[in-house]
Coordinates of C-alpha atoms in Angstrom, one line a residue:
M1 CA 0.0 0.0 0.0
T2 CA 1.4 3.4 -1.0
T3 CA 0.7 6.5 0.9
E4 CA 0.7 10.1 -0.4
L5 CA 3.6 11.9 -1.9
H6 CA 5.8 13.9 0.5
D7 CA 8.1 16.8 -0.6
Y8 CA 11.5 17.8 0.7
D9 CA 14.5 19.7 -0.4
V10 CA 17.0 16.9 0.5
I11 CA 16.5 13.2 1.2
I12 CA 19.3 11.5 3.2
V13 CA 19.5 7.7 3.1
G14 CA 21.4 6.3 6.0
Y15 CA 21.6 7.7 9.6
G16 CA 25.0 6.8 10.7
P17 CA 27.7 9.4 11.5
V18 CA 27.6 10.9 8.0
G19 CA 23.9 10.9 7.6
V20 CA 23.2 12.4 11.0
T21 CA 25.9 15.1 10.5
A22 CA 24.3 16.0 7.2
A23 CA 20.9 16.1 8.9
N24 CA 22.2 18.5 11.6
L25 CA 24.0 20.7 9.0
L26 CA 21.0 21.0 6.7
G27 CA 18.5 21.3 9.5
G28 CA 20.4 24.3 10.9
M29 CA 20.3 25.9 7.5
G30 CA 16.5 25.6 7.3
V31 CA 16.5 23.0 4.6
R32 CA 13.6 20.6 4.5
V33 CA 15.1 17.1 5.0
A34 CA 13.8 13.6 5.2
V35 CA 16.1 10.8 6.6
I36 CA 15.5 7.2 5.7
E37 CA 17.2 4.5 7.9
R38 CA 16.6 0.8 7.8
D39 CA 17.5 0.1 11.5
A40 CA 15.0 1.1 14.1
S41 CA 17.7 2.2 16.6
I42 CA 21.4 3.0 16.8
Y43 CA 23.7 0.2 15.7
P44 CA 25.1 -1.2 19.0
R45 CA 28.6 -2.1 17.8
A46 CA 31.3 0.6 18.2
R47 CA 32.8 0.6 14.7
A48 CA 34.9 3.8 14.6
I49 CA 37.0 4.4 17.6
S50 CA 38.6 7.7 17.0
T51 CA 38.1 11.1 15.4
D52 CA 40.1 14.3 14.8
E53 CA 40.1 18.0 15.4
E54 CA 38.7 18.9 12.0
T55 CA 35.8 16.6 12.5
I56 CA 35.1 18.2 15.9
R57 CA 35.3 21.6 14.2
I58 CA 32.5 20.6 11.8
W59 CA 30.5 19.4 14.8
Q60 CA 31.2 22.8 16.4
G61 CA 29.4 24.3 13.5
I62 CA 26.2 22.5 14.5
G63 CA 26.6 23.5 18.2
L64 CA 27.5 20.0 19.5
A65 CA 31.3 19.9 19.8
E66 CA 31.5 20.6 23.5
R67 CA 28.8 18.0 24.4
L68 CA 30.4 15.4 22.2
K69 CA 33.8 16.0 23.7
E70 CA 32.4 15.2 27.2
D71 CA 32.1 11.6 26.0
M72 CA 35.6 11.4 24.3
L73 CA 39.1 10.7 25.4
A74 CA 41.7 13.3 24.3
G75 CA 45.4 13.6 24.8
L76 CA 46.3 9.9 24.8
P77 CA 49.7 9.0 23.2
I78 CA 50.1 6.3 20.6
D79 CA 52.8 3.6 20.8
F80 CA 54.0 1.2 18.2
V81 CA 55.6 -1.7 20.2
D82 CA 57.6 -4.7 19.3
T83 CA 57.1 -8.4 20.3
R84 CA 58.4 -7.7 23.8
G85 CA 56.2 -4.6 24.3
R86 CA 59.0 -2.1 23.8
S87 CA 58.2 1.1 22.0
F88 CA 60.0 1.8 18.7
L89 CA 57.7 4.7 17.6
S90 CA 55.8 6.9 20.0
L91 CA 53.5 9.7 19.0
A92 CA 51.7 12.4 20.9
P93 CA 50.0 14.2 18.1
A94 CA 50.2 18.0 18.2
P95 CA 47.2 20.3 17.4
R96 CA 47.0 21.3 13.7
G97 CA 45.2 24.6 14.3
N98 CA 41.5 23.7 14.3
G99 CA 40.9 24.7 17.9
H100 CA 40.3 21.2 19.3
P101 CA 42.4 18.3 20.5
P102 CA 44.2 16.6 17.6
Q103 CA 42.9 13.1 18.2
L104 CA 40.0 11.9 20.3
F105 CA 38.9 8.4 21.1
I106 CA 35.2 7.8 20.9
Y107 CA 32.5 5.3 21.8
Q108 CA 30.4 5.4 18.6
P109 CA 26.9 4.5 19.9
A110 CA 27.1 7.3 22.5
M111 CA 28.4 9.8 19.9
E112 CA 25.7 9.0 17.5
Q113 CA 23.0 9.5 20.2
V114 CA 24.3 13.0 20.9
L115 CA 24.2 13.8 17.2
R116 CA 20.7 12.3 16.8
D117 CA 19.5 14.4 19.8
G118 CA 20.9 17.4 18.0
V119 CA 18.7 16.7 15.0
D120 CA 15.6 16.8 17.2
R121 CA 16.1 20.6 17.4
Y122 CA 14.9 21.0 13.8
P123 CA 11.2 20.7 12.9
N124 CA 12.2 20.8 9.3
V125 CA 13.9 17.4 9.5
E126 CA 11.8 14.3 9.5
I127 CA 13.3 11.0 10.6
L128 CA 12.0 7.7 9.2
L129 CA 13.6 4.9 11.2
G130 CA 12.8 1.3 10.4
H131 CA 12.2 2.2 6.8
D132 CA 13.9 0.4 3.9
C133 CA 14.8 2.4 0.8
E134 CA 13.3 0.2 -2.0
L135 CA 13.4 2.3 -5.1
V136 CA 15.2 5.5 -6.1
E137 CA 14.3 7.3 -9.4
Q138 CA 15.4 10.7 -10.6
D139 CA 14.7 13.1 -13.5
S140 CA 16.0 16.5 -14.4
D141 CA 14.0 18.2 -11.6
S142 CA 13.9 15.8 -8.6
V143 CA 14.6 12.5 -6.9
T144 CA 11.8 10.2 -5.9
V145 CA 12.2 7.5 -3.2
T146 CA 9.9 4.7 -2.3
A147 CA 10.5 3.6 1.3
R148 CA 8.9 0.6 3.0
D149 CA 7.9 0.8 6.7
L150 CA 9.3 -2.4 8.1
T151 CA 6.9 -2.4 11.0
D152 CA 3.6 -2.5 9.0
D153 CA 4.8 -3.0 5.4
T154 CA 3.3 0.2 4.1
L155 CA 5.0 2.2 1.4
R156 CA 5.8 5.9 1.5
T157 CA 6.8 8.0 -1.5
L158 CA 9.2 10.9 -1.0
R159 CA 10.4 13.5 -3.5
G160 CA 13.3 15.8 -3.0
A161 CA 15.5 18.2 -5.1
Y162 CA 18.6 16.2 -4.1
L163 CA 19.5 12.9 -2.3
I164 CA 22.6 12.1 -0.2
A165 CA 23.4 8.4 -0.2
A166 CA 25.1 7.8 3.2
D167 CA 24.1 4.1 3.2
G168 CA 27.4 2.5 3.8
G169 CA 30.0 0.5 2.0
S170 CA 27.5 -1.9 0.5
S171 CA 25.4 1.0 -0.6
S172 CA 22.3 -0.2 -2.5
I173 CA 21.9 3.3 -4.1
R174 CA 25.4 3.2 -5.5
T175 CA 24.8 -0.3 -6.8
G176 CA 21.5 0.7 -8.3
L177 CA 23.1 3.6 -10.1
G178 CA 25.7 1.3 -11.6
V179 CA 28.6 3.2 -10.1
G180 CA 31.8 1.1 -9.8
F181 CA 33.5 0.7 -6.4
D182 CA 37.0 0.0 -7.5
G183 CA 39.9 -1.0 -5.3
R184 CA 40.8 -4.1 -3.3
T185 CA 40.0 -6.0 -0.2
Y186 CA 42.9 -7.2 2.0
H187 CA 43.4 -11.0 2.3
D188 CA 43.6 -10.9 6.1
R189 CA 40.4 -10.8 8.1
W190 CA 40.4 -9.3 11.6
V191 CA 38.4 -10.1 14.7
V192 CA 37.3 -7.0 16.6
I193 CA 36.5 -7.4 20.3
D194 CA 34.6 -4.7 22.3
T195 CA 34.7 -4.9 26.0
K196 CA 33.3 -3.2 29.1
V197 CA 36.0 -2.2 31.6
K198 CA 35.1 -3.4 35.1
R199 CA 38.4 -2.4 36.7
G200 CA 41.2 -0.4 35.1
W201 CA 44.9 -1.3 34.8
D202 CA 48.1 0.7 34.6
T203 CA 48.8 0.2 30.9
V204 CA 45.4 1.5 29.7
D205 CA 46.9 5.0 29.2
R206 CA 47.5 4.9 25.4
L207 CA 46.7 3.3 22.1
R208 CA 49.1 0.5 21.5
F209 CA 49.8 -1.1 18.1
H210 CA 51.5 -4.5 19.0
C211 CA 53.6 -5.0 15.9
D212 CA 54.3 -8.6 16.6
P213 CA 55.0 -10.6 13.4
A214 CA 53.4 -13.7 14.9
R215 CA 50.1 -11.9 15.5
P216 CA 49.8 -8.1 15.4
A217 CA 47.2 -6.5 17.7
V218 CA 45.4 -3.2 18.3
D219 CA 44.9 -2.4 22.0
C220 CA 42.8 0.8 22.3
P221 CA 41.2 2.5 25.2
T222 CA 37.8 4.0 24.4
P223 CA 35.7 6.2 26.6
L224 CA 32.7 5.5 28.9
D225 CA 34.6 2.5 30.3
H226 CA 35.0 0.6 27.1
H227 CA 38.1 -1.0 25.5
R228 CA 38.8 -2.3 22.0
W229 CA 41.1 -5.1 20.8
E230 CA 41.7 -6.2 17.2
F231 CA 43.6 -9.3 16.1
P232 CA 44.1 -10.8 12.6
V233 CA 42.7 -14.2 11.8
L234 CA 45.7 -16.4 11.1
P235 CA 45.9 -19.0 8.3
G236 CA 44.1 -22.2 9.3
E237 CA 42.0 -20.6 12.0
D238 CA 38.2 -20.9 11.9
E239 CA 36.5 -17.5 12.2
Q240 CA 33.6 -18.9 14.2
D241 CA 36.1 -20.4 16.7
L242 CA 37.6 -16.9 17.1
L243 CA 34.3 -15.5 18.1
S244 CA 33.8 -17.9 21.0
H245 CA 34.5 -16.5 24.5
D246 CA 37.0 -19.3 25.1
Y247 CA 39.1 -18.2 22.2
I248 CA 38.7 -14.5 22.9
W249 CA 40.0 -15.0 26.4
R250 CA 43.0 -16.8 25.0
L251 CA 43.8 -13.7 23.0
L252 CA 43.1 -11.2 25.8
R253 CA 45.1 -13.1 28.5
R254 CA 48.1 -12.9 26.3
Y255 CA 48.0 -9.2 27.1
G256 CA 47.3 -9.7 30.8
R257 CA 43.6 -9.1 30.8
T258 CA 41.3 -11.1 33.0
T259 CA 37.6 -11.5 33.8
D260 CA 38.1 -9.2 36.8
E261 CA 39.0 -6.3 34.5
V262 CA 36.8 -6.6 31.4
E263 CA 33.5 -8.0 30.3
I264 CA 33.3 -9.2 26.6
L265 CA 30.4 -7.3 25.0
R266 CA 30.7 -8.5 21.4
A267 CA 33.1 -9.7 18.7
V268 CA 32.9 -9.6 15.0
V269 CA 35.2 -10.5 12.1
Y270 CA 35.6 -8.0 9.2
S271 CA 37.8 -7.2 6.2
H272 CA 39.8 -4.1 5.4
H273 CA 39.1 -2.4 2.1
V274 CA 40.6 0.3 -0.1
R275 CA 37.9 1.4 -2.5
F276 CA 36.6 4.5 -4.3
A277 CA 33.4 5.0 -6.1
A278 CA 34.0 5.9 -9.8
Q279 CA 31.8 9.0 -9.4
W280 CA 30.3 10.7 -6.4
R281 CA 27.6 12.5 -8.2
V282 CA 25.0 11.0 -10.5
G283 CA 22.5 13.7 -11.5
R284 CA 20.8 14.8 -8.3
I285 CA 22.2 12.0 -6.2
F286 CA 25.5 12.3 -4.1
L287 CA 27.4 9.5 -2.5
A288 CA 29.0 10.3 0.9
G289 CA 31.1 8.4 3.5
D290 CA 31.5 4.7 3.1
A291 CA 29.2 4.7 0.1
A292 CA 31.8 6.8 -1.7
H293 CA 35.1 5.5 -0.3
A294 CA 36.5 2.9 2.1
M295 CA 39.9 2.9 3.8
P296 CA 41.7 0.7 6.3
P297 CA 41.4 1.8 10.0
W298 CA 45.0 2.4 10.8
I299 CA 44.9 6.2 11.2
G300 CA 41.2 6.3 12.3
E301 CA 40.0 8.5 9.5
G302 CA 37.3 6.4 7.8
M303 CA 34.4 8.0 9.7
S304 CA 36.0 11.4 9.9
S305 CA 36.5 11.4 6.1
G306 CA 32.7 10.9 5.7
V307 CA 31.9 13.7 8.1
R308 CA 34.2 15.9 6.0
D309 CA 32.1 14.9 3.0
A310 CA 29.0 16.2 4.7
G311 CA 30.7 19.4 5.8
N312 CA 31.8 20.1 2.2
L313 CA 28.5 19.1 0.5
C314 CA 25.7 20.4 2.7
W315 CA 26.4 24.2 2.7
K316 CA 26.7 24.0 -1.1
L317 CA 23.3 22.2 -1.4
A318 CA 21.7 24.8 0.8
A319 CA 23.1 27.6 -1.3
V320 CA 21.9 26.0 -4.5
L321 CA 18.4 25.5 -3.0
R322 CA 18.3 29.2 -2.0
G323 CA 19.3 30.3 -5.5
E324 CA 22.6 31.7 -4.4
L325 CA 24.8 29.3 -6.4
P326 CA 24.1 27.5 -9.6
D327 CA 23.6 23.7 -9.6
D328 CA 27.0 23.0 -11.4
V329 CA 28.8 24.2 -8.2
L330 CA 27.8 20.9 -6.7
D331 CA 30.3 19.2 -9.1
S332 CA 33.0 20.7 -6.9
Y333 CA 32.1 18.3 -4.1
E334 CA 33.9 15.3 -5.7
V335 CA 36.6 17.5 -7.2
E336 CA 37.5 18.8 -3.8
R337 CA 36.9 15.8 -1.6
K338 CA 38.2 12.9 -3.7
P339 CA 41.9 13.9 -3.8
H340 CA 41.9 14.5 -0.1
V341 CA 40.4 11.1 0.7
R342 CA 42.9 9.4 -1.6
E343 CA 45.8 11.1 0.3
M344 CA 44.2 10.0 3.6
T345 CA 43.8 6.5 2.4
A346 CA 47.4 6.3 1.2
Q347 CA 48.6 7.3 4.6
A348 CA 46.3 4.7 6.3
V349 CA 47.9 2.0 4.0
R350 CA 51.4 3.1 4.9
F351 CA 50.7 3.0 8.6
G352 CA 49.1 -0.4 8.1
R353 CA 52.3 -1.8 6.6
I354 CA 54.2 -0.7 9.7
I355 CA 51.7 -2.4 12.0
T356 CA 51.0 -5.6 10.1
E357 CA 54.4 -6.6 8.7
R358 CA 54.7 -10.4 9.3
R359 CA 58.3 -11.1 8.2
P360 CA 60.5 -11.3 11.3
G361 CA 63.6 -10.1 9.6
L362 CA 61.9 -7.0 8.2
T363 CA 60.2 -6.2 11.6
S364 CA 63.7 -6.2 13.2
V365 CA 64.9 -3.7 10.7
R366 CA 61.7 -1.7 11.1
N367 CA 62.1 -1.5 14.8
A368 CA 65.8 -0.5 14.7
A369 CA 65.3 2.1 12.0
F370 CA 62.4 3.9 13.7
R371 CA 64.3 4.0 17.0
V372 CA 67.2 5.7 15.2
L373 CA 65.0 8.0 13.2
M374 CA 63.1 9.2 16.3
R375 CA 66.3 10.5 17.7
V376 CA 66.6 12.9 14.7
P377 CA 64.8 16.1 15.7
A378 CA 63.4 16.9 12.2
F379 CA 62.0 13.4 11.8
R380 CA 60.6 13.4 15.3
A381 CA 58.9 16.7 14.8
Y382 CA 57.5 15.6 11.4
M383 CA 55.9 12.6 13.1
Q384 CA 54.8 14.3 16.3
E385 CA 53.4 17.4 14.5
A386 CA 51.6 15.2 12.0
G387 CA 53.5 16.6 9.0
W388 CA 52.3 13.4 7.2
F389 CA 48.6 14.2 7.9
P390 CA 46.7 15.5 4.8
D391 CA 45.2 18.8 6.0
T392 CA 42.2 20.1 4.1
S393 CA 43.6 22.0 1.1
Y394 CA 42.0 22.1 -2.3
R395 CA 43.7 22.7 -5.6
K396 CA 40.6 22.7 -7.7
G397 CA 36.9 23.3 -7.1
L398 CA 34.8 26.2 -5.9
L399 CA 37.8 28.6 -5.7
D400 CA 38.9 31.9 -7.3
P401 CA 39.1 31.0 -11.0
T402 CA 42.0 33.5 -11.4
G403 CA 44.0 31.6 -8.7
G404 CA 47.4 33.2 -7.9
N405 CA 47.4 33.6 -4.1
R406 CA 48.9 30.7 -2.1
A407 CA 46.1 30.9 0.5
V408 CA 43.4 30.0 -2.0
G409 CA 42.0 26.5 -1.3
K410 CA 43.4 26.2 2.2
Q411 CA 41.3 26.0 5.4
L412 CA 41.9 28.9 7.8
P413 CA 43.1 28.0 11.3
Q414 CA 40.7 28.5 14.1
P415 CA 42.1 30.4 17.1
W416 CA 40.3 32.0 20.0
V417 CA 39.4 35.6 19.1
Q418 CA 37.8 38.6 20.9
T419 CA 34.8 40.1 19.3
D420 CA 33.8 43.8 19.3
G421 CA 31.6 43.0 22.2
G422 CA 34.6 41.7 24.2
D423 CA 33.5 38.1 24.0
H424 CA 36.3 35.5 23.9
V425 CA 35.2 32.8 21.3
R426 CA 36.5 30.5 18.6
L427 CA 36.8 32.1 15.2
D428 CA 34.1 29.9 13.6
D429 CA 31.5 31.0 16.1
V430 CA 32.0 34.5 14.9
L431 CA 31.8 33.6 11.2
A432 CA 28.7 31.4 11.9
G433 CA 28.9 29.3 8.7
R434 CA 28.6 32.3 6.3
W435 CA 30.7 33.8 3.6
A436 CA 32.9 36.5 5.1
L437 CA 35.8 38.8 4.4
L438 CA 38.7 39.0 6.8
H439 CA 41.3 41.8 6.3
T440 CA 44.3 43.3 8.0
G441 CA 45.1 47.0 7.9
P442 CA 42.6 49.7 6.9
A443 CA 39.3 48.7 5.4
R444 CA 38.8 49.0 1.7
P445 CA 35.6 48.9 -0.3
W446 CA 34.8 45.6 -1.8
P447 CA 31.4 46.6 -3.3
A448 CA 30.7 43.4 -5.2
W449 CA 30.9 41.5 -1.9
A450 CA 29.1 44.1 0.3
A451 CA 26.2 44.2 -2.2
R452 CA 25.5 40.6 -1.4
G453 CA 25.4 41.0 2.4
I454 CA 28.9 39.6 3.1
S455 CA 30.3 40.7 6.4
C456 CA 33.7 42.2 6.5
L457 CA 35.9 42.0 9.7
Q458 CA 39.2 43.5 10.4
V459 CA 41.7 41.3 12.2
T460 CA 43.7 43.3 14.8
P461 CA 46.7 42.1 16.8
A462 CA 46.6 40.5 20.2
G463 CA 46.3 43.1 22.9
S464 CA 44.2 45.5 20.7
A465 CA 41.0 47.0 22.2
P466 CA 37.9 45.5 20.7
A467 CA 36.1 47.8 18.3
P468 CA 33.1 47.6 15.9
G469 CA 33.8 45.6 12.8
T470 CA 37.0 43.9 14.3
I471 CA 38.1 40.7 15.8
V472 CA 41.2 40.6 18.0
D473 CA 43.7 37.8 17.1
D474 CA 44.2 36.9 20.8
E475 CA 46.4 33.8 20.0
D476 CA 48.5 35.6 17.3
V477 CA 47.5 33.1 14.7
L478 CA 45.5 34.8 11.9
I479 CA 47.8 37.7 11.2
P480 CA 51.0 35.6 10.9
W481 CA 49.0 33.0 8.8
M482 CA 47.9 35.7 6.4
R483 CA 51.4 37.2 6.3
Q484 CA 52.9 33.8 5.5
H485 CA 50.4 33.4 2.6
H486 CA 51.0 37.0 1.3
A487 CA 47.4 38.0 1.9
T488 CA 45.9 41.1 3.4
V489 CA 42.3 40.1 2.7
L490 CA 40.7 36.7 2.6
A491 CA 37.3 35.8 1.1
L492 CA 36.1 32.8 3.1
R493 CA 33.5 30.2 2.2
P494 CA 31.1 28.9 4.8
D495 CA 33.4 25.9 5.5
V496 CA 36.3 28.4 6.3
V497 CA 38.2 27.5 3.1
V498 CA 39.7 30.5 1.4
Y499 CA 37.8 31.1 -1.8
A500 CA 40.0 34.1 -2.8
A501 CA 42.8 36.3 -1.4
A502 CA 44.6 39.4 -2.3
T503 CA 47.4 41.6 -1.0
G504 CA 48.2 45.3 -1.0
E505 CA 46.1 47.2 -3.5
A506 CA 45.1 44.1 -5.5
D507 CA 41.4 43.6 -5.7
L508 CA 39.3 40.5 -5.0
P509 CA 37.4 38.7 -7.8
R510 CA 33.7 39.0 -7.8
P511 CA 31.9 36.5 -5.5
P512 CA 30.7 33.3 -7.2
F513 CA 27.1 33.6 -6.4
G514 CA 24.3 35.5 -8.0
S515 CA 22.2 38.5 -6.9
A516 CA 20.5 36.7 -3.9
P517 CA 22.0 37.7 -0.6
Q518 CA 23.2 34.9 1.6
T519 CA 20.7 33.5 4.1
P520 CA 22.0 33.2 7.7
V521 CA 22.7 29.7 9.0
G522 CA 19.8 28.6 11.2
D523 CA 17.2 30.7 9.3
Q524 CA 14.0 28.7 9.0
T525 CA 12.4 30.8 6.3
L526 CA 13.7 29.2 3.1
P527 CA 11.3 29.4 0.2
P528 CA 10.2 26.0 -1.2
A529 CA 12.6 24.6 -3.7
A530 CA 11.1 24.9 -7.2
T531 CA 12.0 21.3 -8.0
T532 CA 10.0 19.9 -5.1
T533 CA 6.7 21.7 -5.8
P534 CA 4.0 19.1 -6.4

């Protein structure tokens, strides 16, 4: 039985971390959203176990960062240890400028609950749990979805201007579109063991990669009294045997854990993948998160990469729906995100090789080489300061077409600043997810930007008195960054990526959007999207 047609601006399929982030972002922008999720409740297994400062920065934009961090562990070091438990590579990641701890360990079910509670703030977002997405069709104007309510077997038809497929690595939407998912699956399978901590122990103070050629292992503290272990399935072992409590305790006792300390919650066997969807946009449908890419877990960036997808795509969708940007701007989503995900995946693969090397001779060379290299100050700084980590920086996409300035395409750091009212806040809380101009020195007229309601703020040095139209660079971050990039004025996108920059008397290019002024984030008065009118 099919019910009546329901109209929305954006339909999201999948309500994991990527889908729920997109629902929060779009909900706060006043976009009419429907979310379709097959499961009736949050998936109980903790799949991801860490996130990073840039992801928290995105969640800051939806007003949930501080609440989320309450349930996370920050500041724990990472050790790569040999067969005897001796460290050969130790990292204590340094902040990279996003205003939050560089790495945080999470308990995914609790994190998702906070994000779902956040969506409840928005009456313009409808959540359909326990609904299976059975059919997706699109034409030049809209996407139509038929969803089945799994409780009573009724059908519901939804129509939206756009659809975000955040339905995981086995995405039925990607398959239905005929989009390839190229790459490879690793031969080794891994058993993941989640436990509840009953009594702590003295070596629970860090993430340890036990790089033992006989059987590598991941030993990771997670918040809210949980702990994660991961072990490869060795040749000749039966996967079902590994999932038995008797076998799990054989693995855990090797690292000194007993029934007095932990309770086994669940165990599952899974494979590592390196895969990329051949295209991330098909007409009005966008693939995001695991539906678009899969990477091994070694640097903990699979989930975070999906959240970055949502952070890149959602403000563009909202701007197109408002008529501020043309539809072809949405092509920049894949252009910008795919190279970054490829770089992140390549780093995950490299770290995986360090951890999982099984040839004893090579592991001995590896251990000795890293111990020597970590005594070299430049190498130690490169590792500790995450010089290997691919920061968000775009070479192509929705950027100043004239190019030229080295700041273009880079994400601006986020220091604490002082507003003209004397408030001490993070930079993004001042910018509030809108286009903005930041400049040093005297103000100049940028009429093409002012005519479209773009705010212009002067950055003044630390110690300056707050004044109207200024922000004080309390941490002495913004002015040196602009000086380093030879820019006296920056045009910032809503995701705090530099769209354009100029120095001295040089002028900025015209803004990329049409005559419609930008609508503030959180405005709930968006006009109906023309493509969704019945």
